[in-house]
Structures are given as C-alpha cells and as structure tokens.
Short mmCIF file of C-alpha atoms in Angstrom, two decimals:
data_model
loop_
_atom_site.label_atom_id
_atom_site.label_comp_id
_atom_site.label_asym_id
_atom_site.label_seq_id
_atom_site.Cartn_x
_atom_site.Cartn_y
_atom_site.Cartn_z
CA UNK A 1 168.10 82.31 285.27
CA UNK A 2 169.31 86.23 286.24
CA UNK A 3 167.19 88.70 287.13
CA UNK A 4 167.50 90.64 283.53
CA UNK A 5 166.63 87.48 281.56
CA UNK A 6 163.55 86.65 284.04
CA UNK A 7 162.56 90.28 283.88
CA UNK A 8 162.98 89.83 279.90
CA UNK A 9 160.54 87.12 280.02
CA UNK A 10 158.25 88.49 282.27
CA UNK A 11 157.59 91.36 280.10
CA UNK A 12 156.84 89.22 277.25
CA UNK A 13 154.02 88.06 279.23
CA UNK A 14 152.45 91.32 280.43
CA UNK A 15 150.21 93.80 278.60
CA UNK A 16 151.95 97.58 278.16
CA UNK A 17 149.52 100.06 280.01
CA UNK A 18 148.44 102.64 277.71
CA UNK A 19 149.48 106.02 277.98
CA UNK A 20 145.88 107.47 278.30
CA UNK A 21 145.41 105.23 281.48
CA UNK A 22 148.36 106.72 283.13
CA UNK A 23 147.46 109.88 282.03
CA UNK A 24 143.86 109.66 283.16
CA UNK A 25 145.19 108.54 286.50
CA UNK A 26 147.47 111.85 287.07
CA UNK A 27 144.78 113.94 286.35
CA UNK A 28 142.32 112.34 288.41
CA UNK A 29 145.06 112.55 291.52
CA UNK A 30 145.81 116.26 290.70
CA UNK A 31 141.88 117.15 291.06
CA UNK A 32 141.84 115.51 294.40
CA UNK A 33 145.10 117.75 295.28
CA UNK A 34 143.35 120.92 294.23
CA UNK A 35 140.04 119.91 295.97
CA UNK A 36 141.31 119.46 299.40
CA UNK A 37 143.82 122.06 298.79
CA UNK A 38 141.50 124.47 300.77
CA UNK A 39 140.75 122.00 303.58
CA UNK A 40 142.52 122.39 307.24
CA UNK A 41 145.72 120.08 307.46
CA UNK A 42 147.13 118.67 310.16
CA UNK A 43 150.69 119.57 310.85
CA UNK A 44 153.25 116.30 310.75
CA UNK A 45 156.65 116.02 311.00
CA UNK A 46 158.49 116.18 307.50
CA UNK A 47 160.09 112.95 308.15
CA UNK A 48 156.90 110.89 308.88
CA UNK A 49 155.34 112.23 306.18
CA UNK A 50 157.95 111.10 303.66
CA UNK A 51 158.16 107.90 305.24
CA UNK A 52 154.11 107.74 305.00
CA UNK A 53 154.60 109.07 301.15
CA UNK A 54 157.15 106.46 300.20
CA UNK A 55 155.07 103.86 301.92
CA UNK A 56 152.13 104.84 300.00
CA UNK A 57 154.12 104.68 296.48
CA UNK A 58 155.61 101.64 297.49
CA UNK A 59 152.11 100.02 298.29
CA UNK A 60 150.57 101.35 295.21
CA UNK A 61 153.40 99.98 293.04
CA UNK A 62 152.99 96.60 294.71
CA UNK A 63 149.42 96.51 294.38
CA UNK A 64 149.40 97.64 290.71
CA UNK A 65 151.93 94.90 289.67
CA UNK A 66 150.12 92.22 291.75
CA UNK A 67 147.15 93.18 290.18
CA UNK A 68 148.42 92.94 286.89
CA UNK A 69 150.13 89.94 287.60
CA UNK A 70 153.36 91.30 287.05
CA UNK A 71 154.64 90.07 290.42
CA UNK A 72 152.71 88.60 293.16
CA UNK A 73 153.61 85.97 295.99
CA UNK A 74 155.62 83.71 294.61
CA UNK A 75 159.17 83.80 295.97
CA UNK A 76 158.60 86.61 298.72
CA UNK A 77 158.24 84.58 301.45
CA UNK A 78 160.75 81.47 300.85
CA UNK A 79 160.39 78.32 298.79
CA UNK A 80 160.57 74.79 299.59
CA UNK A 81 163.54 73.01 301.32
CA UNK A 82 167.19 72.86 298.97
CA UNK A 83 166.52 69.34 298.87
CA UNK A 84 162.96 69.35 297.38
CA UNK A 85 163.28 72.09 295.42
CA UNK A 86 166.51 69.70 293.56
CA UNK A 87 163.96 67.01 292.94
CA UNK A 88 161.12 69.16 291.58
CA UNK A 89 163.92 71.05 289.26
CA UNK A 90 165.54 67.86 287.67
CA UNK A 91 161.85 66.40 287.60
CA UNK A 92 160.82 69.51 285.60
CA UNK A 93 164.02 68.99 283.49
CA UNK A 94 163.50 65.38 282.53
CA UNK A 95 159.41 66.28 281.80
CA UNK A 96 160.52 69.17 279.56
CA UNK A 97 162.23 66.54 277.39
CA UNK A 98 159.49 64.28 277.36
CA UNK A 99 157.57 64.09 274.14
CA UNK A 100 153.87 63.94 274.90
CA UNK A 101 151.92 61.15 272.94
CA UNK A 102 150.20 62.25 269.84
CA UNK A 103 146.68 60.93 269.20
CA UNK A 104 145.89 59.87 265.64
CA UNK A 105 142.04 59.92 264.57
CA UNK A 106 140.34 57.20 266.42
CA UNK A 107 142.56 56.51 269.40
CA UNK A 108 142.39 57.30 272.74
CA UNK A 109 144.46 58.76 275.69
CA UNK A 110 143.70 55.80 278.30
CA UNK A 111 144.66 57.34 281.86
CA UNK A 112 144.12 54.61 284.58
CA UNK A 113 143.66 55.59 288.04
CA UNK A 114 143.70 53.75 291.35
CA UNK A 115 142.44 55.63 294.37
CA UNK A 116 141.99 55.71 297.97
CA UNK A 117 139.05 57.69 299.59
CA UNK A 118 138.43 58.54 303.26
CA UNK A 119 134.69 57.66 304.58
CA UNK A 120 133.61 58.37 307.89
CA UNK A 121 130.12 58.23 309.62
CA UNK A 122 130.49 61.84 311.28
CA UNK A 123 128.08 63.39 308.92
CA UNK A 124 125.48 60.84 309.76
CA UNK A 125 126.26 59.47 313.20
CA UNK A 126 123.84 57.12 314.81
CA UNK A 127 124.30 55.01 317.67
CA UNK A 128 125.19 52.14 315.66
CA UNK A 129 127.79 54.14 313.90
CA UNK A 130 130.49 54.23 316.28
CA UNK A 131 132.79 51.79 317.51
CA UNK A 132 133.30 51.26 321.11
CA UNK A 133 135.45 54.17 321.79
CA UNK A 134 133.17 56.60 320.83
CA UNK A 135 134.52 57.78 317.79
CA UNK A 136 132.85 57.67 314.19
CA UNK A 137 133.74 54.94 312.08
CA UNK A 138 136.30 55.35 309.46
CA UNK A 139 137.51 53.43 306.58
CA UNK A 140 139.24 53.97 303.10
CA UNK A 141 137.70 52.93 300.04
CA UNK A 142 139.43 51.50 296.89
CA UNK A 143 138.28 52.82 293.30
CA UNK A 144 139.87 52.05 289.98
CA UNK A 145 139.04 53.91 287.12
CA UNK A 146 140.06 53.90 283.38
CA UNK A 147 139.19 56.93 281.44
CA UNK A 148 139.28 56.91 277.53
CA UNK A 149 139.99 60.41 276.36
CA UNK A 150 139.57 60.58 272.10
CA UNK A 151 141.88 62.56 269.78
CA UNK A 152 139.29 64.81 269.30
CA UNK A 153 138.21 66.23 272.82
CA UNK A 154 134.94 67.16 271.47
CA UNK A 155 134.16 63.60 270.73
CA UNK A 156 132.61 60.98 273.18
CA UNK A 157 134.72 60.49 276.25
CA UNK A 158 134.46 57.02 278.18
CA UNK A 159 135.14 56.47 281.57
CA UNK A 160 134.69 53.00 283.70
CA UNK A 161 134.54 53.44 287.46
CA UNK A 162 134.95 50.32 289.76
CA UNK A 163 132.73 51.78 292.56
CA UNK A 164 133.96 52.32 295.98
CA UNK A 165 135.01 48.94 297.92
CA UNK A 166 135.69 49.28 301.48
CA UNK A 167 139.60 48.19 301.63
CA UNK A 168 141.49 49.50 304.84
CA UNK A 169 139.28 49.57 308.09
CA UNK A 170 140.41 51.81 311.34
CA UNK A 171 138.71 49.09 314.03
CA UNK A 172 136.71 46.07 313.65
CA UNK A 173 133.65 48.15 314.36
CA UNK A 174 134.22 50.05 310.91
CA UNK A 175 135.07 46.82 308.98
CA UNK A 176 131.53 45.20 310.10
CA UNK A 177 129.66 48.32 309.45
CA UNK A 178 131.39 49.43 305.89
CA UNK A 179 130.92 45.77 304.39
CA UNK A 180 127.69 45.50 305.62
CA UNK A 181 127.05 48.84 303.71
CA UNK A 182 128.58 47.91 300.57
CA UNK A 183 126.56 44.42 300.57
CA UNK A 184 123.13 46.35 300.78
CA UNK A 185 124.51 48.84 297.82
CA UNK A 186 125.59 45.76 295.88
CA UNK A 187 127.08 46.77 292.75
CA UNK A 188 128.05 50.15 292.22
CA UNK A 189 130.24 50.06 289.14
CA UNK A 190 129.73 52.60 286.27
CA UNK A 191 130.39 52.66 282.53
CA UNK A 192 129.83 56.07 281.41
CA UNK A 193 129.89 57.91 277.80
CA UNK A 194 129.76 61.75 277.36
CA UNK A 195 130.96 64.11 274.80
CA UNK A 196 133.80 66.26 275.78
CA UNK A 197 133.95 64.44 279.32
CA UNK A 198 130.55 66.25 280.50
CA UNK A 199 129.78 63.07 282.27
CA UNK A 200 126.27 63.31 284.76
CA UNK A 201 124.79 65.56 282.52
CA UNK A 202 127.10 68.40 283.94
CA UNK A 203 129.55 70.71 282.20
CA UNK A 204 133.30 68.85 281.98
CA UNK A 205 135.11 69.20 284.90
CA UNK A 206 138.27 68.02 283.20
CA UNK A 207 140.68 70.67 282.28
CA UNK A 208 139.77 71.64 278.45
CA UNK A 209 143.06 72.03 276.14
CA UNK A 210 142.52 75.54 275.63
CA UNK A 211 142.42 76.28 279.79
CA UNK A 212 145.78 74.35 279.99
CA UNK A 213 147.32 76.49 277.08
CA UNK A 214 146.28 79.41 279.05
CA UNK A 215 148.66 78.72 281.80
CA UNK A 216 151.76 80.28 282.00
CA UNK A 217 155.11 78.30 281.74
CA UNK A 218 156.92 80.86 283.55
CA UNK A 219 156.86 79.03 287.03
CA UNK A 220 156.54 82.56 288.56
CA UNK A 221 154.02 83.70 286.85
CA UNK A 222 152.33 80.47 286.86
CA UNK A 223 152.39 79.94 290.94
CA UNK A 224 150.97 83.52 291.14
CA UNK A 225 148.11 82.67 289.07
CA UNK A 226 147.71 79.53 290.90
CA UNK A 227 147.69 81.76 294.35
CA UNK A 228 144.87 84.18 292.83
CA UNK A 229 143.04 81.28 291.54
CA UNK A 230 142.85 79.42 295.08
CA UNK A 231 142.80 82.79 297.04
CA UNK A 232 140.56 81.87 300.08
CA UNK A 233 140.35 78.47 299.79
CA UNK A 234 141.66 75.66 302.14
CA UNK A 235 143.57 76.14 305.09
CA UNK A 236 146.25 78.45 304.11
CA UNK A 237 147.29 79.64 300.39
CA UNK A 238 150.74 77.82 300.19
CA UNK A 239 149.10 74.64 301.33
CA UNK A 240 146.07 75.09 298.87
CA UNK A 241 148.26 75.94 296.14
CA UNK A 242 150.15 72.57 296.32
CA UNK A 243 146.82 70.75 296.64
CA UNK A 244 145.89 72.51 293.21
CA UNK A 245 149.13 71.45 291.64
CA UNK A 246 148.55 68.19 292.75
CA UNK A 247 144.89 67.95 291.48
CA UNK A 248 145.65 69.07 287.76
CA UNK A 249 148.73 66.80 287.90
CA UNK A 250 146.47 63.85 288.78
CA UNK A 251 143.92 64.76 285.87
CA UNK A 252 146.54 63.13 283.46
CA UNK A 253 145.82 65.53 280.86
CA UNK A 254 148.78 67.91 281.61
CA UNK A 255 151.23 68.55 278.98
CA UNK A 256 154.91 67.91 279.44
CA UNK A 257 155.84 71.67 279.31
CA UNK A 258 153.04 72.82 282.03
CA UNK A 259 153.98 69.62 284.46
CA UNK A 260 157.63 70.96 284.02
CA UNK A 261 156.41 74.43 285.00
CA UNK A 262 154.25 73.11 287.76
CA UNK A 263 156.88 71.34 289.39
CA UNK A 264 159.30 74.58 289.46
CA UNK A 265 156.27 76.31 290.92
CA UNK A 266 155.74 73.82 293.69
CA UNK A 267 159.57 74.42 294.32
CA UNK A 268 158.75 77.81 295.43
CA UNK A 269 156.21 77.17 297.91
CA UNK A 270 157.23 77.64 301.36
CA UNK A 271 157.25 74.59 303.34
CA UNK A 272 157.75 71.96 300.87
CA UNK A 273 160.21 69.43 302.04
CA UNK A 274 161.14 65.79 300.87
CA UNK A 275 159.21 63.76 303.06
CA UNK A 276 160.36 60.30 301.93
CA UNK A 277 163.05 59.27 300.04
CA UNK A 278 161.98 56.07 298.99
CA UNK A 279 157.87 56.28 299.01
CA UNK A 280 156.05 53.27 297.53
CA UNK A 281 152.45 53.97 296.22
CA UNK A 282 150.53 51.29 294.49
CA UNK A 283 153.74 49.31 293.92
CA UNK A 284 155.49 52.22 292.15
CA UNK A 285 158.26 53.89 293.87
CA UNK A 286 159.63 57.31 293.99
CA UNK A 287 160.65 60.58 295.66
CA UNK A 288 158.02 62.01 297.98
CA UNK A 289 157.57 65.65 298.04
CA UNK A 290 155.03 67.30 300.72
CA UNK A 291 154.03 69.85 302.89
CA UNK A 292 152.41 69.81 306.38
CA UNK A 293 149.51 71.72 306.93
CA UNK A 294 149.63 73.23 310.31
CA UNK A 295 145.82 74.05 310.75
CA UNK A 296 144.85 70.74 309.91
CA UNK A 297 147.98 68.81 310.68
CA UNK A 298 147.37 66.78 307.23
CA UNK A 299 150.46 66.65 304.84
CA UNK A 300 150.14 66.64 301.20
CA UNK A 301 152.34 64.81 298.90
CA UNK A 302 153.04 64.44 295.20
CA UNK A 303 155.32 61.44 294.54
CA UNK A 304 157.93 61.25 291.41
CA UNK A 305 159.85 59.00 289.80
CA UNK A 306 163.21 60.92 290.04
CA UNK A 307 164.52 58.77 286.85
CA UNK A 308 162.13 59.81 284.38
CA UNK A 309 160.32 63.09 286.04
CA UNK A 310 156.70 61.34 285.53
CA UNK A 311 154.05 61.87 288.51
CA UNK A 312 153.43 58.30 290.40
CA UNK A 313 150.66 60.05 292.27
CA UNK A 314 149.57 61.82 295.34
CA UNK A 315 148.50 61.08 298.73
CA UNK A 316 147.53 62.95 301.98
CA UNK A 317 148.85 61.83 305.44
CA UNK A 318 147.35 62.61 308.86
CA UNK A 319 150.09 63.88 311.39
CA UNK A 320 147.89 63.27 314.36
CA UNK A 321 145.47 60.53 315.38
CA UNK A 322 141.93 61.56 313.75
CA UNK A 323 139.66 59.27 316.06
CA UNK A 324 140.53 55.95 315.42
CA UNK A 325 142.77 56.71 312.63
CA UNK A 326 146.66 56.73 313.98
CA UNK A 327 149.05 59.27 313.42
CA UNK A 328 150.99 58.61 310.25
CA UNK A 329 148.46 56.76 308.33
CA UNK A 330 147.36 57.59 304.68
CA UNK A 331 144.13 58.59 304.62
CA UNK A 332 143.97 58.93 300.58
CA UNK A 333 145.93 58.43 297.65
CA UNK A 334 145.89 59.00 293.61
CA UNK A 335 148.24 57.12 291.29
CA UNK A 336 148.00 57.56 287.35
CA UNK A 337 149.35 55.93 284.39
CA UNK A 338 148.87 57.06 280.89
CA UNK A 339 149.02 55.06 277.54
CA UNK A 340 147.57 55.41 273.86
CA UNK A 341 145.02 53.11 272.74
CA UNK A 342 143.53 52.19 269.45
CA UNK A 343 140.24 51.83 270.97
CA UNK A 344 137.62 52.05 273.76
CA UNK A 345 135.39 50.10 275.48
#
C-alpha cells in the first residue's frame, strides 16, 4: 500500500476537527501571547528560538495526532523481522479469504481448547512446599475446555471445564506434592451455564460482537489502538501488545477480517521473529512467531498453520532457568479448534 492510499484510508476513519475548535484554540493562544507581552523577556539566540518553536510545533502536532488516534507508535520504531512479517502477512491474506461459519438459529459455535497452566508454590511457601534445592515447587496443569456459544449470544452459553490436572513436573518433590494436592481436592470439573457468557455471576469477560466490530481493520490503526489499550500494562509496550493479540485470537471468537488485521498488526511490532519453523502444539504443527521479553526473559509465541492461516495456539517459553524449570521449557500454552454444532450438552 502506498502512503497516499494509506492516508486516504486513514482519513476515512477519523473525525474532522470542527472549525470552532480550531478557532477557539487560536483565540486562547492569542490571549496567552497578549497577556505575556508586558513581562520581562529573557533574550535567547534566534537560532535556538527557531528550533524551540519548530520542536514545540512538531511536538504539538504529534501529540494531537496521537491523541486523535491518527498516528501512533505503529511503525515508528521498526517492525517484525522480514521472515516473520512474511509469514504473518501471508496468514492474513489467507484469513481474509476465509468465510466465518454462519450459525443458524439453535446452532452453536463450539470452541474447544486445551490449556497448560503453570503452578508454583511460591505464593504460599511452607516448609514442605520446596524441593531439595530450596526452590518453590513447580509443575504444569492441563485443563480441557469446551464452550458452546449460541447463534444469539444473548442466549445461554455452555462451558464444560475439566478442572486442572497436574501433568508435567519439574522435580520429584513437585510431582509428589501436586498429585497429593489434586487427590485432596477431588473432582474440580465444571458444567457452567450463563446467558451472554456471564459465568460465575460476573459480567462476561469474552469480547462481544459489538466490541469485535469496533476494532479497526486498518492494521496501523488497530495496533495504535492496542498500544493505547495496553499502555502501562506488562513489561514492555511491544511485548504486551503481542500478548493482547494472542489472548484475543485464542478466544476463538474473532472474525476472519479482524484476524487478518491482527496478523498484520503483529507484523509491525518490533522484535517479533520466527522462533520455530516447525512447531508442534497439542499434535498440530505450524510456524511459531514470537517475541522475547528482555525484562522477564520469557518469550510469547503465536503458532500459525501457514497452509490455512488458522491460529493453532499460543505459548510462553522461559529463556532462563526459573528455579527448577530449565531454560527453554514451555511454561504455558493454549490451543483452540472451532466447529459448528447443532446442540449443546
């Protein structure tokens, strides 16, 4: 896309500033100049003054444009590696050609996910909650979920959760502790029902159709919006943006055109690279695209089937040892599959 076309598309998304607003700002500026005219002025070199005025004007323009979501951080500080961008943009092109499943009345969108959660006893360390090295006990729980989203999302959703089952252990002491704890807790599976996905008596935490429709399909605008939404969260603005994209994609509720825009937005995040050409996640194979977070030494990956552009899942990998967890270990992942079914349990 050339700059002129991009600018035209961007202008379509922005409100036009009213003349009254511009005139009001100019009047206030003139009043400020007039009120300060009688004050003692400090003489400054003309060149320095010109630079200051130009810098202030530029800063003001940039601030106004960012505040108005006209431009932002997207693309200013680099982008993903060329290889990663190629994979993501190709996936976007495939995604945009995909037709989202149309639900008939009475049908459900079934979203199946397998999740691996990290559990550590660090938050409640007792004498018996450490292994022989003195490190907190660490293990991974597996949880399988099936969610049934009705054609009319205001109707009742169904959510089957297996409960967390310890499956991967980073020491013999962790295994003994985790299995004993699971035995004492018993069956933690759940069969939940709630209108509009408002489970556990709380407002729904899943994105609504209105929210999904409200995200820009222009990847520049979308990434700027993500930066604004996640500002101050996580350990870096770029890392949190990729985490936000991965989390939204893994809901299984994102329509094809927004998936395409999210892929293209991820291609503009600095530090994103291809981390594994042939990644396997829960038996599915794809290309892993990720970004290493320097502050935590944890890498966030999304895994895409390059043949279809479909998201296979996301994962987190530690790049350094975390207690008994070795460097390079996967410390969490989620995979999703979506189908249309005629009934829910």
